[in-house]
Short mmCIF file of C-alpha atoms in Angstrom, two decimals:
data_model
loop_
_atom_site.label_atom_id
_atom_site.label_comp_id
_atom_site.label_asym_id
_atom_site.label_seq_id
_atom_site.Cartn_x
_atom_site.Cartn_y
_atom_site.Cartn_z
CA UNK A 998 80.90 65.81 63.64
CA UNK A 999 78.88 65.31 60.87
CA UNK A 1000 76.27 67.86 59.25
CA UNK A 1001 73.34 66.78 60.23
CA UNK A 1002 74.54 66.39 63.71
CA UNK A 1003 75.91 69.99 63.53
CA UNK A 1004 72.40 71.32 62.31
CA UNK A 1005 70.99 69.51 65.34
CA UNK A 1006 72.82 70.58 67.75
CA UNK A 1007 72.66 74.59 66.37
CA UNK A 1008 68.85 74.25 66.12
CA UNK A 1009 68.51 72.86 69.97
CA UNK A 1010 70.41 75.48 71.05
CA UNK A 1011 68.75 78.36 69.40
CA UNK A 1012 65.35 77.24 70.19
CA UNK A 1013 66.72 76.78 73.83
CA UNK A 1014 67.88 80.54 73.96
CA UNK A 1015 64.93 81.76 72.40
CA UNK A 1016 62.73 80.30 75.88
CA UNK A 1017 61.75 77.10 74.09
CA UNK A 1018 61.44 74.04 76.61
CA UNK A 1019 64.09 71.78 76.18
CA UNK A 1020 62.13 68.54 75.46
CA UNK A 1021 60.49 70.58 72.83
CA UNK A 1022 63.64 71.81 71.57
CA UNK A 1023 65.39 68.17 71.31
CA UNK A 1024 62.22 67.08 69.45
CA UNK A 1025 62.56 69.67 67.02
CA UNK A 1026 66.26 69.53 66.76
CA UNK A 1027 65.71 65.57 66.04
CA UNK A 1028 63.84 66.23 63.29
CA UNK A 1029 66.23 68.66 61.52
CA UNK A 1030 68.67 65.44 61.98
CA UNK A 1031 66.93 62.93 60.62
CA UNK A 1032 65.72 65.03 57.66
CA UNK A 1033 68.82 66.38 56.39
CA UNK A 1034 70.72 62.66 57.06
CA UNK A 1035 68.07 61.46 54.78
CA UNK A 1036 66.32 59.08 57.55
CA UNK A 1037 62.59 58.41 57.76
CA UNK A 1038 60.71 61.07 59.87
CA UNK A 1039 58.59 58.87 61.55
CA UNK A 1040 62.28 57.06 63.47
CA UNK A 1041 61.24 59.95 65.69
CA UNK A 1042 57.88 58.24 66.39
CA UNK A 1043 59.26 55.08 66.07
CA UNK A 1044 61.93 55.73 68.90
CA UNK A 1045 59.39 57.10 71.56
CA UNK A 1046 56.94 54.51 71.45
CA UNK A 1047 59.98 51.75 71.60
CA UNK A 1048 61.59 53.48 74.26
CA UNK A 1049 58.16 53.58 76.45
CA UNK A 1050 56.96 50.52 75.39
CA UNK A 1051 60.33 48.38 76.69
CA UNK A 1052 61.17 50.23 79.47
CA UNK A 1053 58.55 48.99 82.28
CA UNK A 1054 60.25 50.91 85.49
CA UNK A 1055 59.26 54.33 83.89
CA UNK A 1056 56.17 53.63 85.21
CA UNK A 1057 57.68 54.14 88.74
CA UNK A 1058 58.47 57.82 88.13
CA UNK A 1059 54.44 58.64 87.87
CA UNK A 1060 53.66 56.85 90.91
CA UNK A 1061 56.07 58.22 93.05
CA UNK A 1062 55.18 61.58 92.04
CA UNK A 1063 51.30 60.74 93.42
CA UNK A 1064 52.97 59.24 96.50
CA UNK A 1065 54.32 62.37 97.24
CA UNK A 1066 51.22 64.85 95.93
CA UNK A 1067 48.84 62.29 98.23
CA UNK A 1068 51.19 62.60 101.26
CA UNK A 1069 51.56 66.57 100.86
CA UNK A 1070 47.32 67.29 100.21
CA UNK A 1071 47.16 65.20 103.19
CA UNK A 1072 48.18 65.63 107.13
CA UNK A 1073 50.80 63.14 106.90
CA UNK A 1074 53.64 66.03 106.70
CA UNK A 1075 52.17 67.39 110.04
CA UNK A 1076 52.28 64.19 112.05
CA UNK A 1077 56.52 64.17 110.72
CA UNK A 1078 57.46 67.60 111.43
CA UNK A 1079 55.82 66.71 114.64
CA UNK A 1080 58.05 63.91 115.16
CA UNK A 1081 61.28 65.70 114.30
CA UNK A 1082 60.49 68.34 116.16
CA UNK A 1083 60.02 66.11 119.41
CA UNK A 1084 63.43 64.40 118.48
CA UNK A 1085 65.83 67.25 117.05
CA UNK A 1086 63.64 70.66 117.83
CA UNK A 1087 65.43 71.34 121.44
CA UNK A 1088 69.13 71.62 120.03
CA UNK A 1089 70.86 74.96 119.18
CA UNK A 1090 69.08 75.84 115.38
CA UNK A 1091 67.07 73.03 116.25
CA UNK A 1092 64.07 74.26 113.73
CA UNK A 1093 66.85 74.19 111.57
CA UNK A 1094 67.69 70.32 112.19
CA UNK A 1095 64.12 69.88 111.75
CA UNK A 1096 63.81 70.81 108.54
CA UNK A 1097 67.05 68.71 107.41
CA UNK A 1098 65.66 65.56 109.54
CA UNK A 1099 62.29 65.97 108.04
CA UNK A 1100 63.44 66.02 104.68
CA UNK A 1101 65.71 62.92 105.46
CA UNK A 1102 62.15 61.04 106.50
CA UNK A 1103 60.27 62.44 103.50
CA UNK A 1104 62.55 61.78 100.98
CA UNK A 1105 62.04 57.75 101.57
CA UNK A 1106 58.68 57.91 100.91
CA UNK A 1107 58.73 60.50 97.96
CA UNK A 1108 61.97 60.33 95.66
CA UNK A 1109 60.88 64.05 94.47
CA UNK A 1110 63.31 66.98 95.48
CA UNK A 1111 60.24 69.42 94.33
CA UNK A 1112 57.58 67.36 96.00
CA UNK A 1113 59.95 67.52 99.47
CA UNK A 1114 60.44 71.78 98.84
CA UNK A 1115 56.87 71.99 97.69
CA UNK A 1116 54.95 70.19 100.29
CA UNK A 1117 57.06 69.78 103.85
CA UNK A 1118 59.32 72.58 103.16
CA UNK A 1119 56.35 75.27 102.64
CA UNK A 1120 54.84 74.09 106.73
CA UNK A 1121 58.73 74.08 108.00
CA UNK A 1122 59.67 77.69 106.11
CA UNK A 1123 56.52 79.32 108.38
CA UNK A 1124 57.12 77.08 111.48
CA UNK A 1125 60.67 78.82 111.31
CA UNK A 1126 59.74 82.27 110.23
CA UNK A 1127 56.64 82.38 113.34
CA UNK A 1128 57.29 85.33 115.76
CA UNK A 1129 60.55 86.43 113.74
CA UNK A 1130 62.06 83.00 115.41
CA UNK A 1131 64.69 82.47 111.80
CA UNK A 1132 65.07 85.02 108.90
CA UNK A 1133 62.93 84.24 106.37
CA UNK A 1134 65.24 84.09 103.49
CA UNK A 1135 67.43 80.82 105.57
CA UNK A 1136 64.31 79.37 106.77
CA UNK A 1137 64.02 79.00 102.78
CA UNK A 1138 67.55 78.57 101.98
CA UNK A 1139 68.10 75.77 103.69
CA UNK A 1140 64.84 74.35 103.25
CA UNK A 1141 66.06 74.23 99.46
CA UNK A 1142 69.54 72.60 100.44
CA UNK A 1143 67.46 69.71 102.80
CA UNK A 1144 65.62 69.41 99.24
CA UNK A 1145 68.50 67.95 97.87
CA UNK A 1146 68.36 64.89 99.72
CA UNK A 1147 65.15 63.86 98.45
CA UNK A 1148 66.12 62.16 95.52
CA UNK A 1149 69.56 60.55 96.84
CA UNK A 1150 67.74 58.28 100.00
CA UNK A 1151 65.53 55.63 98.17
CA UNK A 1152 63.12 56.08 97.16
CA UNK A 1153 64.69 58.17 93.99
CA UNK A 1154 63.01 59.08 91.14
CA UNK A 1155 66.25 60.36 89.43
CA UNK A 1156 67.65 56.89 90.09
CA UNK A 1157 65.20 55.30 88.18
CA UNK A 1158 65.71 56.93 85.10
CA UNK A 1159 69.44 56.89 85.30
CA UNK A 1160 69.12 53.39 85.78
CA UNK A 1161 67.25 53.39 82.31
CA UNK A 1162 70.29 54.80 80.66
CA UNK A 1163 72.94 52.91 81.83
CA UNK A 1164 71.28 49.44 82.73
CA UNK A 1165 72.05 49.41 86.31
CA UNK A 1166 70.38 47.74 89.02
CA UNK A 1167 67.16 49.79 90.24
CA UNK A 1168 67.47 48.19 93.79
CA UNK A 1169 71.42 48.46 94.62
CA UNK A 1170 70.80 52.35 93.70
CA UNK A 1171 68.58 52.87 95.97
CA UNK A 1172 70.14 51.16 98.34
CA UNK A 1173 73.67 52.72 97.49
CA UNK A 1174 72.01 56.27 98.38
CA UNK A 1175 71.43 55.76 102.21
CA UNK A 1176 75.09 56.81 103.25
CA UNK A 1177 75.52 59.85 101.26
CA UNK A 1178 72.32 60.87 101.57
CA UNK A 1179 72.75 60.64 105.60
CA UNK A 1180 76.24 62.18 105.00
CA UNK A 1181 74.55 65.18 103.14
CA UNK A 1182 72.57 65.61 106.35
CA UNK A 1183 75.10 65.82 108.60
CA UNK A 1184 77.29 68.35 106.77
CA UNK A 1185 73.68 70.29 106.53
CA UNK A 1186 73.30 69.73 110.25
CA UNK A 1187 76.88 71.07 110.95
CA UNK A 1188 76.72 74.36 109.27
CA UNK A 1189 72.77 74.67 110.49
CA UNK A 1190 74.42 74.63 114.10
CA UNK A 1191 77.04 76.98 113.18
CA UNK A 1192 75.11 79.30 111.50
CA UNK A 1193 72.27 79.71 114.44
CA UNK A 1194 75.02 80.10 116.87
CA UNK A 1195 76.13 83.04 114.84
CA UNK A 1196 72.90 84.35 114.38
CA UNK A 1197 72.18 83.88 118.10
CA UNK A 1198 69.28 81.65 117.84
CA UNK A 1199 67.29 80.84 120.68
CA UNK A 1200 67.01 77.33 121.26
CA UNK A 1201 62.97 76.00 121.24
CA UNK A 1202 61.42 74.38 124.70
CA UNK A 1203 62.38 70.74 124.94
CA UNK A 1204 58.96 67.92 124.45
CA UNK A 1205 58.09 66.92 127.66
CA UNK A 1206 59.26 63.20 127.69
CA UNK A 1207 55.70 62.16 128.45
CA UNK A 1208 54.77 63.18 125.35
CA UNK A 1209 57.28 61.71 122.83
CA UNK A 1210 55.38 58.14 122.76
CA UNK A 1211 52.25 59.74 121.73
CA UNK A 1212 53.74 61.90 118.92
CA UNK A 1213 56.01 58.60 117.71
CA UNK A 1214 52.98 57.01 117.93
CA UNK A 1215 51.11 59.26 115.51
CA UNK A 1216 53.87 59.11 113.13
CA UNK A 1217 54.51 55.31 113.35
CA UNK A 1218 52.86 55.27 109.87
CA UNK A 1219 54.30 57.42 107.67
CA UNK A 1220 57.40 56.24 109.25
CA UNK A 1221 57.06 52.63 108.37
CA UNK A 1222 56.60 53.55 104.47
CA UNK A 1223 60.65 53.56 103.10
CA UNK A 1224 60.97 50.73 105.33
CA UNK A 1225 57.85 48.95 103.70
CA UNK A 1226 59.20 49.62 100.80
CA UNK A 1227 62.74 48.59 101.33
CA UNK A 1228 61.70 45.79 102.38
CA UNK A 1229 59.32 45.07 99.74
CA UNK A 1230 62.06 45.59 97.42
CA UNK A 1231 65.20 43.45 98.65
CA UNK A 1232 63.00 40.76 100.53
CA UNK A 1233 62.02 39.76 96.84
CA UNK A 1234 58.53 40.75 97.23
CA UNK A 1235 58.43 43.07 94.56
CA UNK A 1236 59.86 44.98 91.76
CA UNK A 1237 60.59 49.04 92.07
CA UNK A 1238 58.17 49.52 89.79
CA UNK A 1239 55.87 47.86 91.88
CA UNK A 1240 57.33 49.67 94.66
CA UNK A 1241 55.87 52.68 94.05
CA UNK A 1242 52.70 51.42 93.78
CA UNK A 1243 52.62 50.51 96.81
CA UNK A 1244 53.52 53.84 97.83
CA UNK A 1245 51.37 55.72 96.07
CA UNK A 1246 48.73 53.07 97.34
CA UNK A 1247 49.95 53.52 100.85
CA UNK A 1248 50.32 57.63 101.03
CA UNK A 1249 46.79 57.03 99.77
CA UNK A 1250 45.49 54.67 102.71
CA UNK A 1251 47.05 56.80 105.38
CA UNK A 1252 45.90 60.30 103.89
CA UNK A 1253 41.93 58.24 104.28
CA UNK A 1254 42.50 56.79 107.39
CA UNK A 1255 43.80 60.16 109.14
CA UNK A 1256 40.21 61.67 107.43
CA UNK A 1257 42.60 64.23 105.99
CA UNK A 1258 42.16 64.83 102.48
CA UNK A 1259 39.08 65.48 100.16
CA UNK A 1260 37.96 64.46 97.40
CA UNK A 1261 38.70 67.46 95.71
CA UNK A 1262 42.38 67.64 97.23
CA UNK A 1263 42.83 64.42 96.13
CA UNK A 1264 41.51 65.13 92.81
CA UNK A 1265 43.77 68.04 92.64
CA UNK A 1266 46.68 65.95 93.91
CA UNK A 1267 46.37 63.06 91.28
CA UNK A 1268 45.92 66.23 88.17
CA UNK A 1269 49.09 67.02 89.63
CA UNK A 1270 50.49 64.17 89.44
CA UNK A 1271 49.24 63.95 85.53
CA UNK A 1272 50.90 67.05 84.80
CA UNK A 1273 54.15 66.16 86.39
CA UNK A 1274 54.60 62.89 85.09
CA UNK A 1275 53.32 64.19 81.23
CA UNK A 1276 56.44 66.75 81.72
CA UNK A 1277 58.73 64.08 82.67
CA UNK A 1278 57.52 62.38 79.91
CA UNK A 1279 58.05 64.67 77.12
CA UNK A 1280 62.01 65.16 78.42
CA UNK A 1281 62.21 61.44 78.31
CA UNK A 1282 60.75 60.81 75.13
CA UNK A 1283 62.51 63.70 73.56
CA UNK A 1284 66.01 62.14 75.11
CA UNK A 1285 65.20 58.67 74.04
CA UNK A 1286 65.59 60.23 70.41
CA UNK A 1287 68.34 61.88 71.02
CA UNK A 1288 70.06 59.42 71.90
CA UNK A 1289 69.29 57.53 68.70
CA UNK A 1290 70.82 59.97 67.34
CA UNK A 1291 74.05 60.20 69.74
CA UNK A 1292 74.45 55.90 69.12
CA UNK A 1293 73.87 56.40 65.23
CA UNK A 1294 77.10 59.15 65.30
CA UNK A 1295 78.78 56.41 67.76
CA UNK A 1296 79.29 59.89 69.68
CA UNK A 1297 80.15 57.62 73.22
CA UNK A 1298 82.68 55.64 71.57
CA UNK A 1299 84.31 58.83 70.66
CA UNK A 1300 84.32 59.79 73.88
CA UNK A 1301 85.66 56.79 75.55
CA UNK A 1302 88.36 56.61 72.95
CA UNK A 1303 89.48 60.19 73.36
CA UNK A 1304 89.39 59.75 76.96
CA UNK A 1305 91.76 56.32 76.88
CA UNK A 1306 93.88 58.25 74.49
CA UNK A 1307 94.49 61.15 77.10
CA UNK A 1308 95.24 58.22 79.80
CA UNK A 1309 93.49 59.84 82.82
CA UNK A 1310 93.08 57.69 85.50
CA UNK A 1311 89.46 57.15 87.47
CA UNK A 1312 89.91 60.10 89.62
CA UNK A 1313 90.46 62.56 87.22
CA UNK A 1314 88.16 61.16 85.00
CA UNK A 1315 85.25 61.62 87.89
CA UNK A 1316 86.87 64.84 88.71
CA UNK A 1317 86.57 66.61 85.31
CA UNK A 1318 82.87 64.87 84.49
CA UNK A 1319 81.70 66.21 87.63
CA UNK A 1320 83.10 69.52 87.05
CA UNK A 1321 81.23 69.36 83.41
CA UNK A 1322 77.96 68.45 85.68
CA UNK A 1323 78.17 71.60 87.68
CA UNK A 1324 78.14 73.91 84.47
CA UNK A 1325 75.30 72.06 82.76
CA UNK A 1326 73.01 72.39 86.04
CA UNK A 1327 73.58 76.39 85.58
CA UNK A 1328 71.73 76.02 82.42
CA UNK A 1329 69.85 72.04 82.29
CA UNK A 1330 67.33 69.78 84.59
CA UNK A 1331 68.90 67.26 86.31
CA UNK A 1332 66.35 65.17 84.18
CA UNK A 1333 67.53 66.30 81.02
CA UNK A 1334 71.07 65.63 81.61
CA UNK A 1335 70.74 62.26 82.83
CA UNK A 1336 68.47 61.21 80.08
CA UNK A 1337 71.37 63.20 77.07
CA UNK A 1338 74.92 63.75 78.84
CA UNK A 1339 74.96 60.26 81.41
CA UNK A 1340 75.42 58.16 78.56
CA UNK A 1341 78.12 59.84 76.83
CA UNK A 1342 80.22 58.77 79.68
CA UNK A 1343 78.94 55.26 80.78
CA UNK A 1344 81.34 53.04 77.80
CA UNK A 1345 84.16 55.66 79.51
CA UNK A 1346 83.40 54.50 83.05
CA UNK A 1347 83.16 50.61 81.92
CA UNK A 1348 86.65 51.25 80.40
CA UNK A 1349 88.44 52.90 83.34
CA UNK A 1350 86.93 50.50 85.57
CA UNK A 1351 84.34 52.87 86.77
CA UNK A 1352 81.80 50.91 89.11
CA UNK A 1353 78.39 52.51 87.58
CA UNK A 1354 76.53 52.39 90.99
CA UNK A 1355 78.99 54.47 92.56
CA UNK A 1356 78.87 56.77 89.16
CA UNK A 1357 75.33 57.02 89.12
CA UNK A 1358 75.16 58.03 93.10
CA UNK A 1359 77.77 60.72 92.25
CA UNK A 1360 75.83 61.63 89.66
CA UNK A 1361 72.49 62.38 91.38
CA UNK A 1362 74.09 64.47 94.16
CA UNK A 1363 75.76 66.66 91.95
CA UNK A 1364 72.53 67.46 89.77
CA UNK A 1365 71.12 67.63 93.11
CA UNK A 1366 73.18 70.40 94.25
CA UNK A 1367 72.77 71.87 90.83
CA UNK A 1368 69.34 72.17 91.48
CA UNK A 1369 70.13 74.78 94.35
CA UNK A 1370 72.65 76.72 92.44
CA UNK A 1371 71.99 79.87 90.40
CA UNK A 1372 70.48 80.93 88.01
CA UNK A 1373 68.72 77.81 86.93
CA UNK A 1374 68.37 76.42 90.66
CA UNK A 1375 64.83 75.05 90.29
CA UNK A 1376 64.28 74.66 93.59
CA UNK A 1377 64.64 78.53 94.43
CA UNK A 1378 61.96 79.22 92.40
CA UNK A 1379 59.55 76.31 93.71
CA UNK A 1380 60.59 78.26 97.48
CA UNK A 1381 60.51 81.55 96.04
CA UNK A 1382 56.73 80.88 94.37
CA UNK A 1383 55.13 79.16 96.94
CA UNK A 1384 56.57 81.36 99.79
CA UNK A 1385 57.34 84.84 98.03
CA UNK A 1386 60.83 85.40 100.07
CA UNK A 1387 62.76 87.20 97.37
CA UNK A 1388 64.96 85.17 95.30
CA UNK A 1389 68.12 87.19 95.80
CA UNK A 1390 67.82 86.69 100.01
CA UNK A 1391 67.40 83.35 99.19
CA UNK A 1392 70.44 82.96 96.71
CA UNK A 1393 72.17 84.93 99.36
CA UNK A 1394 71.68 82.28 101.67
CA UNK A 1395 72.10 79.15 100.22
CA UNK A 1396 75.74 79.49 99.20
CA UNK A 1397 77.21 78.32 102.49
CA UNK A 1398 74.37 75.23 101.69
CA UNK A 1399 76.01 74.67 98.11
CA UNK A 1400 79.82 74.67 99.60
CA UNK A 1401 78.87 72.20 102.60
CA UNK A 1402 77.16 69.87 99.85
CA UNK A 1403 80.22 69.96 97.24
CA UNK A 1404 82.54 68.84 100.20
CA UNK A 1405 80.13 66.39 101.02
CA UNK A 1406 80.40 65.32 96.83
CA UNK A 1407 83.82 65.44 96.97
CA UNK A 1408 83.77 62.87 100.13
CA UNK A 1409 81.81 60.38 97.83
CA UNK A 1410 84.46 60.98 95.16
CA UNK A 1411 87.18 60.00 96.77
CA UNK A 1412 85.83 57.01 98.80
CA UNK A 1413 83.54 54.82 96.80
CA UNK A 1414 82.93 52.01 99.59
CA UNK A 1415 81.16 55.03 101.18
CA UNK A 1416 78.20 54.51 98.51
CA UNK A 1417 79.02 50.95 98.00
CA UNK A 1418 78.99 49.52 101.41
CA UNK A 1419 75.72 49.36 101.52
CA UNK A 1420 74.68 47.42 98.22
CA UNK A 1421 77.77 44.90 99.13
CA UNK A 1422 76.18 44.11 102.13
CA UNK A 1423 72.79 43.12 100.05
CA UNK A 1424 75.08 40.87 97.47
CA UNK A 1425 76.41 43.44 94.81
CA UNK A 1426 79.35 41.87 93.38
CA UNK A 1427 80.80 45.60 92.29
#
């Protein structure tokens, strides 16, 4: 490792402990590189406005995150929860299998674990909680673990920028994420059953069958939108990029024609949405740097060398990288280590045979789960702010969540055709 490397590194990390924001930090850190290696200042510049400029499916992360701000200042989330609660709502925990189902729904139209936590999650957590019917500190654990999904069935935000970093397909992602994300739904489902059996649950009154049309009906909509988009996507029709606006253009139709948002919500929804994106932005233009810098110390090759040299084989390579993703998402954004750790181990997986669909899948879920696991878990504190159940009942409560999930991982570990099924049947030659 060379010295200006070393200086890097030291001055990201410092600025990191000191409560810095990471982006800022890598920014900073890049600086200190190119400085003492002698290198023009402006590179810095230079690689940020390169990196934006050719990479036109970046502009799908903004739009999905006004899909989802639309769909959540709107009525949209009441017309699904009252969908899922017509189909699921009568089982034993079936408040519980809400929730998960809901989340399965929402997360094809919004890619955004935060926006799914944020918006759906915050009407499910006080459905549950109503008349003491679920403690309050599950109704929010689990409503952070159904979170999780969000990014893994398409649409998937996270997706899109891994597929920036290791030039994979956009389209046979997405597609790649139906199975595990239905598989992280039933292992969610499983232990939601257990647990309000142990808790002695009441089940709720079953929807009078008369009724179901009507509320299907209702929801027809907003259930037609991953499909729309699906469609729109493998039929040829359009790009992902181009994808999402459609979504965004959709959750926008739907939100006027149910006369359910304002034109201040919506204002507030879209400054949202410019705040959101602007911090996804500075991560991503702070990575695309850093990894200027990573290529210019050939740091990858390194890697992929000293992996071939130690002769593990593809399952312990996947084992030990996702073992190294679990520690970073105590401390990182799944964001962050996409954008600065994926590629590190891309040239290993295209040596050990690796297919990078199946990688990046993996990937996601695990900095999924990460994003429920202390003391980083961002999506305890979205909960934990926007319901005020304390964060240690909450913590408490999601571990059975995190252990169901990491067997669920481990599943799409050690069968790959379980992720790749699906994009084979569309024409993926992987």
């Amino acid at each position: 490792m060379s010295l200006a490397l070393t200086l890097c590194l030291v001055t990201v990390l410092l600025l990191a402990a000191f409560g810095t924001p990471v982006s800022f930090s890598m920014i900073i850190g890049a600086i200190v590189y190119l400085a003492v290696s002698g290198q023009d200042l402006a590179l810095a510049g230079e690689q940020i406005i390169q990196g934006f400029y050719n990479s036109f499916i970046l502009l799908a992360v903004p739009l999905f995150i006004a899909a989802a701000n639309i769909m959540n200042a709107g009525s949209i989330t009441d017309r699904l929860l009252q969908f899922c609660v017509a189909m699921v709502g009568h089982f034993r925990g079936g408040l519980g299998h809400v929730n998960i189902v809901s989340s399965l729904i929402f997360s094809g139209m919004s890619g955004s674990a935060v926006a799914d936590a944020a918006g759906v999650g915050r009407v499910i957590i006080n459905m549950m909680t109503k008349d003491g019917r679920y403690p309050p500190s599950y109704a929010a654990a689990i409503t952070a673990a159904s979170a999780t999904i969000g990014p893994i069935i398409p649409p998937s935000i996270p997706m899109v920028i891994y597929a920036l970093v290791s030039d994979t397909s956009v389209g046979y992602l997405f597609i790649a994420g139906l199975v595990p994300g239905l598989l992280m739904g039933v292992v969610l489902m499983g232990l939601n059953a257990y647990m309000a059996t142990k808790m002695d649950i009441p089940k709720e009154p079953r929807t009078p069958m008369k009724d179901i049309p009507r509320i299907t009906f209702r929801a027809l909509p907003t259930l037609m939108m991953p499909a729309i988009l699906l469609f729109g996507i493998y039929g040829g029709i359009t790009t992902p990029t181009e994808a999402a606006a459609v979504a965004a253009a959709y959750a926008l139709i739907l939100a006027v024609a149910y006369r359910s948002i304002s034109f201040k919500q919506l204002y507030m929804a879209l400054k949202e949405s410019a705040y959101s994106s602007a911090s996804v932005g500075l991560v991503i233009g702070s990575a695309l740097i850093f990894n200027y810098i990573v290529a210019t110390e050939n740091v990858p090759t390194a890697i992929a060398e000293m992996i071939t040299a130690a002769d593990l084989s593809p399952l312990q390579f996947l084992l030990i990288v996702n073992l190294i993703y679990l520690g970073l998402g105590f401390l990182l954004d799944a964001t962050t280590v996409i954008l600065v750790i994926v590629p590190l181990f891309v040239p290993a997986c295209r040596e050990l045979g690796i297919d990078l669909v199946h990688f990046g899948v993996v990937t996601i879920v695990n900095l999924m789960i990460g994003l429920i696991t202390p003391p980083y878990g961002v999506l305890l504190f979205v909960i934990n702010g926007t319901t005020k159940i304390p964060l240690a009942g909450i913590i408490k409560q999601v571990i059975p969540f995190i252990f169901v999930l990491l067997a669920a991982l481990f599943i799409m570990i050690l069968f790959p055709d379980l992720i790749l099924s699906m994009p084979r049947l569309m024409g993926y030659q992987g």
